[in-house]
Tab-separated table of C-alpha atoms in Angstrom:
chain	number	residue	atom	x	y	z
A	105	MET	CA	0.000	0.000	0.000
A	106	GLN	CA	2.911	2.363	0.660
A	107	LYS	CA	4.264	1.810	-2.851
A	108	LEU	CA	1.003	2.819	-4.525
A	109	PRO	CA	1.314	6.597	-3.962
A	110	LYS	CA	4.880	6.573	-5.342
A	111	PHE	CA	3.749	4.600	-8.376
A	112	SER	CA	0.871	7.018	-8.927
A	113	ARG	CA	3.238	9.980	-8.829
A	114	LEU	CA	5.468	8.237	-11.359
A	115	LEU	CA	2.501	7.824	-13.718
A	116	LEU	CA	1.777	11.549	-13.467
A	117	VAL	CA	5.369	12.517	-14.255
A	118	LEU	CA	5.901	9.939	-17.013
A	119	PRO	CA	4.186	11.969	-19.814
A	120	LEU	CA	6.626	14.819	-19.179
A	121	PHE	CA	9.510	12.598	-20.302
A	122	PHE	CA	7.819	12.068	-23.664
A	123	LEU	CA	7.104	15.791	-24.062
A	124	ALA	CA	10.671	16.739	-23.142
A	125	GLY	CA	11.946	15.700	-26.563
A	126	CYS	CA	9.146	17.402	-28.491
A	127	ASN	CA	9.630	20.617	-30.416
A	128	MET	CA	6.587	22.808	-29.827
A	129	VAL	CA	7.468	25.298	-32.585
A	130	VAL	CA	4.176	24.635	-34.402
A	131	LEU	CA	2.299	25.913	-31.341
A	132	SER	CA	4.797	28.725	-30.724
A	133	PRO	CA	5.748	30.054	-34.178
A	134	SER	CA	7.498	33.298	-35.116
A	135	GLY	CA	5.772	34.140	-38.414
A	136	ASP	CA	2.297	35.602	-38.820
A	137	ILE	CA	1.079	32.922	-41.263
A	138	ALA	CA	2.205	30.167	-38.901
A	139	VAL	CA	0.521	32.021	-36.014
A	140	GLN	CA	-2.788	32.098	-37.893
A	141	GLN	CA	-2.423	28.398	-38.700
A	142	ARG	CA	-1.696	27.719	-35.017
A	143	ASP	CA	-4.845	29.606	-34.042
A	144	LEU	CA	-6.835	27.562	-36.558
A	145	ILE	CA	-5.581	24.336	-34.975
A	146	ILE	CA	-6.520	25.549	-31.508
A	147	VAL	CA	-10.001	26.769	-32.528
A	148	SER	CA	-10.750	23.517	-34.362
A	149	THR	CA	-9.538	21.434	-31.415
A	150	VAL	CA	-11.628	23.391	-28.905
A	151	LEU	CA	-14.757	23.109	-31.055
A	152	MET	CA	-14.344	19.357	-31.352
A	153	LEU	CA	-13.645	18.982	-27.620
A	154	LEU	CA	-17.041	20.563	-26.934
A	155	ILE	CA	-18.499	17.239	-28.037
A	156	ILE	CA	-15.709	14.850	-27.103
A	157	ILE	CA	-15.361	15.871	-23.435
A	158	PRO	CA	-19.097	15.652	-22.573
A	159	VAL	CA	-19.386	12.286	-24.348
A	160	ILE	CA	-16.433	10.852	-22.420
A	161	PHE	CA	-17.738	12.282	-19.155
A	162	LEU	CA	-21.276	10.967	-19.689
A	163	THR	CA	-19.957	7.541	-20.704
A	164	LEU	CA	-18.050	7.238	-17.426
A	165	PHE	CA	-20.924	8.776	-15.441
A	166	PHE	CA	-23.558	6.383	-16.781
A	167	ALA	CA	-21.257	3.409	-16.235
A	168	TRP	CA	-20.871	4.454	-12.599
A	169	ARG	CA	-24.448	5.707	-12.030
A	170	TYR	CA	-26.161	2.596	-13.362
A	171	ARG	CA	-23.763	0.001	-12.027
A	172	ARG	CA	-25.333	-3.217	-10.847
A	173	THR	CA	-24.757	-2.541	-7.157
A	174	ASN	CA	-26.519	0.871	-7.228
A	175	ALA	CA	-30.088	-0.003	-6.270
A	176	ALA	CA	-31.059	3.694	-6.019
A	177	ALA	CA	-30.652	4.260	-9.771
A	178	ASN	CA	-33.885	4.714	-11.692
A	179	TYR	CA	-34.619	1.622	-13.789
A	180	ALA	CA	-36.918	2.277	-16.792
A	181	PRO	CA	-36.728	-0.668	-19.227
A	182	GLU	CA	-39.678	0.607	-21.290
A	183	TRP	CA	-38.142	4.045	-21.963
A	184	HIS	CA	-37.265	4.589	-25.621
A	185	HIS	CA	-37.604	8.257	-26.642
A	186	SER	CA	-37.062	11.822	-25.429
A	187	THR	CA	-37.652	14.791	-27.738
A	188	ARG	CA	-35.527	17.089	-25.593
A	189	LEU	CA	-32.648	14.621	-25.593
A	190	GLU	CA	-32.900	14.140	-29.363
A	191	ILE	CA	-32.726	17.907	-29.906
A	192	VAL	CA	-29.579	18.160	-27.775
A	193	ILE	CA	-27.971	15.124	-29.412
A	194	TRP	CA	-28.491	16.455	-32.942
A	195	ALA	CA	-28.364	20.239	-32.451
A	196	ALA	CA	-25.004	20.412	-30.658
A	197	PRO	CA	-22.981	18.491	-33.300
A	198	LEU	CA	-24.777	20.341	-36.082
A	199	ALA	CA	-23.866	23.709	-34.561
A	200	ILE	CA	-20.230	22.644	-34.221
A	201	ILE	CA	-20.112	21.396	-37.819
A	202	ILE	CA	-21.509	24.746	-39.016
A	203	ALA	CA	-18.903	26.606	-36.956
A	204	LEU	CA	-16.072	24.393	-38.252
A	205	GLY	CA	-17.318	24.859	-41.806
A	206	ALA	CA	-17.325	28.641	-41.454
A	207	VAL	CA	-13.838	28.676	-39.929
A	208	THR	CA	-12.549	26.353	-42.648
A	209	TRP	CA	-14.084	28.418	-45.454
A	210	ILE	CA	-12.607	31.682	-44.183
A	211	SER	CA	-9.181	30.206	-43.400
A	212	THR	CA	-8.916	28.359	-46.709
A	213	HIS	CA	-9.123	31.647	-48.591
A	214	LYS	CA	-7.259	33.823	-46.105
A	215	LEU	CA	-4.319	31.407	-45.747
A	216	ASP	CA	-4.092	30.463	-49.426
A	217	PRO	CA	-0.302	30.233	-50.023
A	218	PHE	CA	-0.729	31.874	-53.456
A	219	ARG	CA	-2.439	34.896	-51.871
A	220	PRO	CA	-0.143	37.896	-51.231
A	221	LEU	CA	-0.009	39.083	-47.633
A	222	ASP	CA	-2.260	41.879	-46.447
A	223	ARG	CA	-0.758	42.189	-42.981
A	224	ILE	CA	2.586	41.927	-41.181
A	225	ASP	CA	0.967	40.714	-37.985
A	226	ALA	CA	-2.342	41.030	-36.169
A	227	ASP	CA	-1.744	44.740	-35.443
A	228	ARG	CA	0.000	45.942	-38.629
A	229	ALA	CA	-1.027	45.962	-42.282
A	230	VAL	CA	1.525	45.583	-45.055
A	231	PRO	CA	2.866	49.080	-45.901
A	232	ALA	CA	1.975	50.215	-49.410
A	233	ASP	CA	5.582	51.098	-50.251
A	234	ILE	CA	7.226	47.866	-49.070
A	235	LYS	CA	8.691	45.501	-51.680
A	236	PRO	CA	8.437	41.752	-50.983
A	237	LEU	CA	11.610	39.684	-50.950
A	238	THR	CA	11.489	37.159	-53.805
A	239	VAL	CA	13.141	33.794	-53.188
A	240	GLU	CA	13.233	31.035	-55.808
A	241	VAL	CA	13.386	27.622	-54.120
A	242	VAL	CA	14.606	24.472	-55.860
A	243	ALA	CA	14.440	21.070	-54.161
A	244	LEU	CA	17.434	19.019	-55.315
A	245	ASP	CA	18.629	15.514	-54.417
A	246	TRP	CA	19.201	15.991	-51.442
A	247	LYS	CA	19.695	19.660	-50.673
A	248	TRP	CA	17.928	22.989	-51.093
A	249	LEU	CA	18.907	25.710	-53.544
A	250	PHE	CA	17.732	29.275	-52.825
A	251	ILE	CA	18.044	31.967	-55.486
A	252	TYR	CA	17.495	35.664	-54.738
A	253	PRO	CA	16.829	37.090	-58.225
A	254	ASP	CA	16.540	40.713	-57.063
A	255	LEU	CA	19.806	40.509	-55.129
A	256	GLY	CA	21.744	38.412	-57.643
A	257	VAL	CA	22.886	35.803	-55.092
A	258	ALA	CA	22.117	32.181	-54.311
A	259	THR	CA	22.756	29.746	-51.465
A	260	VAL	CA	22.594	26.048	-50.714
A	261	ASN	CA	21.068	24.850	-47.434
A	262	GLU	CA	20.882	28.325	-45.902
A	263	LEU	CA	18.086	30.867	-46.130
A	264	ALA	CA	17.769	34.351	-44.671
A	265	ALA	CA	15.170	37.092	-44.689
A	266	PRO	CA	14.653	40.442	-42.930
A	267	VAL	CA	12.100	40.674	-40.139
A	268	ASP	CA	8.658	42.125	-40.989
A	269	VAL	CA	9.274	42.006	-44.753
A	270	PRO	CA	6.885	39.882	-46.869
A	271	ILE	CA	8.577	36.946	-48.585
A	272	ASP	CA	7.382	35.648	-51.959
A	273	PHE	CA	8.582	32.063	-52.409
A	274	LYS	CA	8.498	30.414	-55.842
A	275	ILE	CA	9.015	26.699	-55.366
A	276	THR	CA	9.889	23.857	-57.741
A	277	ALA	CA	11.998	20.675	-57.821
A	278	SER	CA	14.604	19.178	-60.108
A	279	SER	CA	13.542	15.522	-59.988
A	280	VAL	CA	11.258	13.893	-57.407
A	281	MET	CA	8.599	15.608	-55.318
A	282	ASN	CA	9.602	17.209	-52.021
A	283	SER	CA	7.923	19.419	-49.428
A	284	PHE	CA	9.314	22.801	-48.330
A	285	PHE	CA	8.638	23.340	-44.620
A	286	ILE	CA	9.772	25.930	-42.072
A	287	PRO	CA	7.456	25.308	-39.085
A	288	ALA	CA	8.179	28.677	-37.454
A	289	LEU	CA	7.308	30.530	-40.685
A	290	ALA	CA	4.370	28.782	-42.390
A	291	GLY	CA	2.907	25.425	-43.339
A	292	GLN	CA	4.545	22.993	-45.751
A	293	ILE	CA	4.309	23.517	-49.509
A	294	TYR	CA	5.050	20.813	-52.075
A	295	ALA	CA	7.888	21.186	-54.557
A	296	MET	CA	7.278	19.290	-57.802
A	297	PRO	CA	9.329	18.957	-61.000
A	298	GLY	CA	8.005	20.875	-63.976
A	299	MET	CA	5.559	22.769	-61.761
A	300	GLN	CA	5.692	25.885	-59.623
A	301	THR	CA	3.987	26.412	-56.285
A	302	ARG	CA	3.937	29.629	-54.288
A	303	LEU	CA	4.121	30.665	-50.655
A	304	HIS	CA	3.714	34.134	-49.170
A	305	ALA	CA	4.937	34.490	-45.591
A	306	VAL	CA	6.668	36.833	-43.148
A	307	ILE	CA	8.966	36.305	-40.156
A	308	ASN	CA	8.256	38.558	-37.177
A	309	LYS	CA	11.030	37.640	-34.755
A	310	GLU	CA	14.783	37.480	-35.140
A	311	GLY	CA	16.307	34.056	-34.692
A	312	GLU	CA	17.591	30.883	-36.307
A	313	TYR	CA	14.921	28.404	-37.360
A	314	GLU	CA	14.877	24.867	-38.720
A	315	GLY	CA	13.787	24.100	-42.267
A	316	PHE	CA	13.537	20.701	-43.909
A	317	SER	CA	11.781	18.487	-46.422
A	318	ALA	CA	8.551	17.009	-45.070
A	319	ASN	CA	8.076	14.528	-47.931
A	320	TYR	CA	10.197	11.392	-48.272
A	321	SER	CA	12.306	11.645	-51.415
A	322	GLY	CA	14.952	8.952	-51.236
A	323	ALA	CA	18.130	7.916	-49.464
A	324	GLY	CA	19.317	11.414	-48.474
A	325	PHE	CA	15.940	12.641	-47.251
A	326	SER	CA	16.864	12.574	-43.543
A	327	ASN	CA	19.643	15.111	-44.031
A	328	MET	CA	17.717	17.421	-46.363
A	329	ARG	CA	17.703	20.240	-43.808
A	330	PHE	CA	18.654	23.907	-43.764
A	331	LYS	CA	18.807	26.915	-41.454
A	332	PHE	CA	16.492	29.887	-41.855
A	333	HIS	CA	17.790	33.137	-40.360
A	334	GLY	CA	15.364	35.887	-39.399
A	335	LEU	CA	17.475	39.063	-39.307
A	336	ASN	CA	16.960	42.782	-38.866
A	337	GLN	CA	17.547	44.831	-42.002
A	338	GLN	CA	21.130	45.651	-41.062
A	339	GLY	CA	21.904	42.015	-40.314
A	340	PHE	CA	20.298	40.879	-43.571
A	341	ASP	CA	22.353	43.396	-45.583
A	342	ALA	CA	25.494	42.102	-43.876
A	343	TRP	CA	24.478	38.508	-44.708
A	344	VAL	CA	23.986	39.408	-48.401
A	345	ALA	CA	27.392	41.142	-48.435
A	346	GLN	CA	28.973	38.026	-46.936
A	347	VAL	CA	27.409	35.822	-49.619
A	348	LYS	CA	28.721	38.127	-52.360
A	349	GLN	CA	32.178	38.206	-50.827
A	350	ARG	CA	32.574	34.474	-50.227
A	351	GLY	CA	30.492	33.087	-53.062
A	352	THR	CA	31.271	31.792	-56.547
A	353	MET	CA	29.237	31.952	-59.769
A	354	LEU	CA	26.186	29.738	-60.244
A	355	ASN	CA	26.043	29.204	-63.998
A	356	ARG	CA	24.534	26.277	-65.906
A	357	GLU	CA	27.691	24.187	-65.585
A	358	ALA	CA	27.909	24.746	-61.825
A	359	TYR	CA	24.215	23.970	-61.426
A	360	LEU	CA	24.429	20.665	-63.329
A	361	LYS	CA	27.210	19.571	-60.971
A	362	LEU	CA	25.174	20.696	-57.960
A	363	GLU	CA	22.075	18.902	-59.244
A	364	LYS	CA	23.701	15.473	-58.992
A	365	PRO	CA	22.451	13.494	-55.968
A	366	SER	CA	24.518	14.052	-52.830
A	367	GLU	CA	23.947	13.857	-49.084
A	368	LYS	CA	24.862	16.095	-46.145
A	369	GLU	CA	25.812	18.992	-48.374
A	370	PRO	CA	27.487	21.903	-46.531
A	371	VAL	CA	26.263	25.473	-46.862
A	372	ARG	CA	27.376	27.061	-50.134
A	373	TYR	CA	27.288	30.669	-51.284
A	374	TYR	CA	27.008	31.961	-54.843
A	375	ALA	CA	27.836	35.613	-55.504
A	376	GLY	CA	25.913	35.495	-58.775
A	377	ALA	CA	23.434	33.293	-60.636
A	378	ASP	CA	22.298	33.095	-64.245
A	379	ALA	CA	19.201	35.236	-64.628
A	380	ASP	CA	17.228	32.505	-66.424
A	381	LEU	CA	18.451	29.561	-64.346
A	382	TYR	CA	15.300	29.146	-62.267
A	383	ASN	CA	13.027	29.300	-65.323
A	384	ALA	CA	15.233	26.700	-67.023
A	385	ILE	CA	14.963	24.418	-63.991
A	386	LEU	CA	11.212	24.932	-63.819
A	387	ASN	CA	10.814	24.163	-67.531
A	388	MET	CA	13.198	21.182	-67.238
A	389	CYS	CA	15.719	22.459	-69.764
A	390	ALA	CA	18.749	23.354	-67.635
A	391	THR	CA	20.688	20.638	-69.484
A	392	PRO	CA	21.990	21.882	-72.869
A	393	GLY	CA	20.066	20.485	-75.824
A	394	LYS	CA	16.792	19.924	-73.963
A	395	MET	CA	13.569	21.527	-75.112
A	396	CYS	CA	11.836	23.667	-72.475
A	397	MET	CA	8.357	22.695	-71.371
A	398	ASN	CA	6.951	26.095	-72.341
A	399	GLU	CA	8.321	25.662	-75.848
A	400	MET	CA	6.652	22.262	-76.127
A	401	MET	CA	3.370	23.674	-74.861
A	402	HIS	CA	3.591	26.479	-77.407
A	403	ILE	CA	4.000	23.892	-80.184
A	404	ASP	CA	0.973	22.017	-78.840
A	405	MET	CA	-1.045	25.221	-78.687
A	406	MET	CA	-0.252	25.884	-82.346
A	407	GLY	CA	-1.608	22.457	-83.309
A	408	GLY	CA	1.560	20.357	-83.073
A	409	GLY	CA	4.689	20.188	-85.164
A	410	GLY	CA	3.714	17.444	-87.603
A	411	LYS	CA	6.017	14.597	-88.574
A	412	GLU	CA	9.089	16.796	-88.247
A	413	SER	CA	8.462	16.971	-84.483
A	414	GLU	CA	9.838	13.414	-84.247
A	415	GLY	CA	13.201	15.091	-83.823
A	416	ASN	CA	12.021	16.545	-80.530
A	417	ARG	CA	11.865	13.117	-78.893
A	418	GLU	CA	15.423	13.164	-77.585
A	419	LYS	CA	15.065	16.789	-76.493
A	420	LEU	CA	12.173	15.795	-74.240
A	421	THR	CA	13.863	12.851	-72.495
A	422	TYR	CA	14.466	13.948	-68.913
A	423	ASP	CA	16.521	12.616	-66.006
A	424	ASN	CA	18.069	9.720	-67.901
A	425	ARG	CA	21.067	9.856	-65.600
A	426	TYR	CA	21.534	6.076	-65.445
A	427	ALA	CA	21.679	5.550	-69.218
A	428	LYS	CA	25.013	4.202	-70.474
A	429	GLU	CA	25.688	3.099	-74.021
A	430	GLY	CA	22.040	2.271	-74.650
A	431	VAL	CA	21.619	0.314	-71.395
A	432	VAL	CA	19.444	1.843	-68.692
A	433	ALA	CA	18.819	1.051	-65.059
A	434	PRO	CA	17.130	-2.242	-64.118
A	435	GLY	CA	13.360	-2.029	-64.371
A	436	ALA	CA	13.482	1.112	-66.542
A	437	THR	CA	12.482	1.487	-70.184
A	438	VAL	CA	14.362	2.699	-73.209
A	439	PRO	CA	12.951	6.221	-73.833
A	440	ALA	CA	12.962	5.996	-77.613
A	441	THR	CA	11.001	2.746	-77.843
A	442	GLY	CA	9.312	2.144	-74.506
A	443	ALA	CA	10.752	-1.395	-74.557
A	444	PRO	CA	11.996	-3.106	-71.385
A	445	SER	CA	15.553	-2.335	-70.346
A	446	ARG	CA	18.284	-4.672	-71.566
A	447	ALA	CA	19.898	-4.256	-68.166
A	448	GLU	CA	17.216	-6.502	-66.672
A	449	PRO	CA	17.594	-10.116	-67.876
A	450	PRO	CA	14.474	-12.044	-68.946
A	451	ARG	CA	12.873	-14.210	-66.317
A	452	GLU	CA	12.134	-17.891	-66.666
A	453	GLY	CA	9.975	-18.590	-69.658
A	454	GLY	CA	11.757	-15.984	-71.791
A	455	SER	CA	9.638	-12.974	-70.807
A	456	ASN	CA	9.673	-10.211	-68.244
A	457	GLU	CA	6.347	-10.810	-66.562
A	458	GLY	CA	6.967	-7.950	-64.159
A	459	GLN	CA	6.958	-5.331	-66.905
A	460	HIS	CA	3.815	-3.245	-67.048
A	461	ASP	CA	1.945	-3.054	-70.300
A	462	MET	CA	1.898	0.709	-69.986
A	463	GLN	CA	5.628	0.759	-70.707
A	464	LYS	CA	4.806	-0.127	-74.320
A	465	MET	CA	2.214	2.585	-74.726
A	466	PRO	CA	3.062	5.582	-76.884
A	467	GLY	CA	3.464	8.956	-75.225
A	468	MET	CA	5.197	7.612	-72.113
A	469	ASP	CA	8.683	8.821	-73.100
A	470	MET	CA	8.585	11.994	-71.016
A	471	GLN	CA	8.628	10.243	-67.651
A	472	HIS	CA	11.495	10.861	-65.272
A	473	ASP	CA	11.970	9.020	-61.988
A	474	GLY	CA	8.367	7.932	-62.166
A	475	HIS	CA	6.936	11.446	-62.483
A	476	SER	CA	5.470	12.935	-65.616
A	477	PRO	CA	6.571	16.538	-66.204
A	478	GLY	CA	3.801	19.007	-65.563
A	479	VAL	CA	3.231	22.540	-66.625
A	480	GLY	CA	4.863	25.665	-65.343
A	481	ASP	CA	3.022	28.232	-63.256
A	482	GLY	CA	-0.549	27.597	-64.235
A	483	GLY	CA	0.030	26.105	-67.647
A	484	ASN	CA	0.219	29.274	-69.753
A	485	PRO	CA	1.251	27.974	-73.158
A	486	ALA	CA	3.172	30.784	-74.818
A	487	PRO	CA	6.918	30.918	-73.950
A	488	ALA	CA	6.786	34.657	-73.350
A	489	GLN	CA	3.902	34.218	-70.916
A	490	LEU	CA	4.957	31.130	-69.011
A	491	ASN	CA	6.211	31.498	-65.419
A	492	ASN	CA	5.414	35.173	-65.152
A	493	ASN	CA	4.662	36.461	-61.698
A	494	ASN	CA	1.038	36.020	-60.689
């Protein structure tokens, strides 16, 4: 009996050991968008608890009140209906569903990542004369590339922004899908090859924050992390000057080397970047000799190129990094024919039963790493219009 109180105290303290290793940044963010998302989580949780807590309480109460040994409890075996009880049972959940629907509708539009900011925080609107900081984000295997087109610099695995200045992120990927996530700043946004997503956010407090990929993307996924620095304007200017002083040039050749899969990449600075590099990555034509997606869409818009467009086949073969002297990776297909790879020997019976029939279908040549290239920034077809700012 003396051990029971000690054991009970241990049970009360035990949950604290599990919470000790938790990072509560989602519930204590430093950016206004993340704060609004935090508030949405709290409001939704409270509304749902209005039903959950009474149900749990009444379940325990009825189990205790109408236990077998309680002879004082009212026993009414013929009871089957109560209008008042039915009204409560149906009206309360319906009211909560209506409230959740209203909150969801408002928040879905207000927190749309494509929607430019209209406030710095709950007490300040965005000044009319302030210029957002544009950052072009590219998810590589397995590191992050950040290009500042207005500042002419770029970095790998390090991001910085001034406090209380709106940030306009343009996000894409070079190969497989990833997810760009800085919990202290805003919710996660997917990065997909051949497509562009957007995120508008602002950081309100100085500090160093964790950023990472929230979508599994292969062997190096665990180390696909970066630091996000929230700086005052003077500190941000000093950071940009440091990048320009210590950095090299990010041209097409340097990018193609950087694009190759690698793990645990250190922070890198680039004092300059090709002006059209991000658009080339987005349109999947950073490699010399490849046709850009916007060019292909323009040809399609004009009705196609006829038989002469057969020459475009090789220009539209993407991410064929494992090809070597006509032999591709096991399980892959030869882009020009769609036939099974010669690198995978036939199985017993003289056929590859594991090959999908879709590999022989026409029009499948533009796949890369299992993903079909999409369109850039809304699918505008003309090259001069594609990937313009929305």
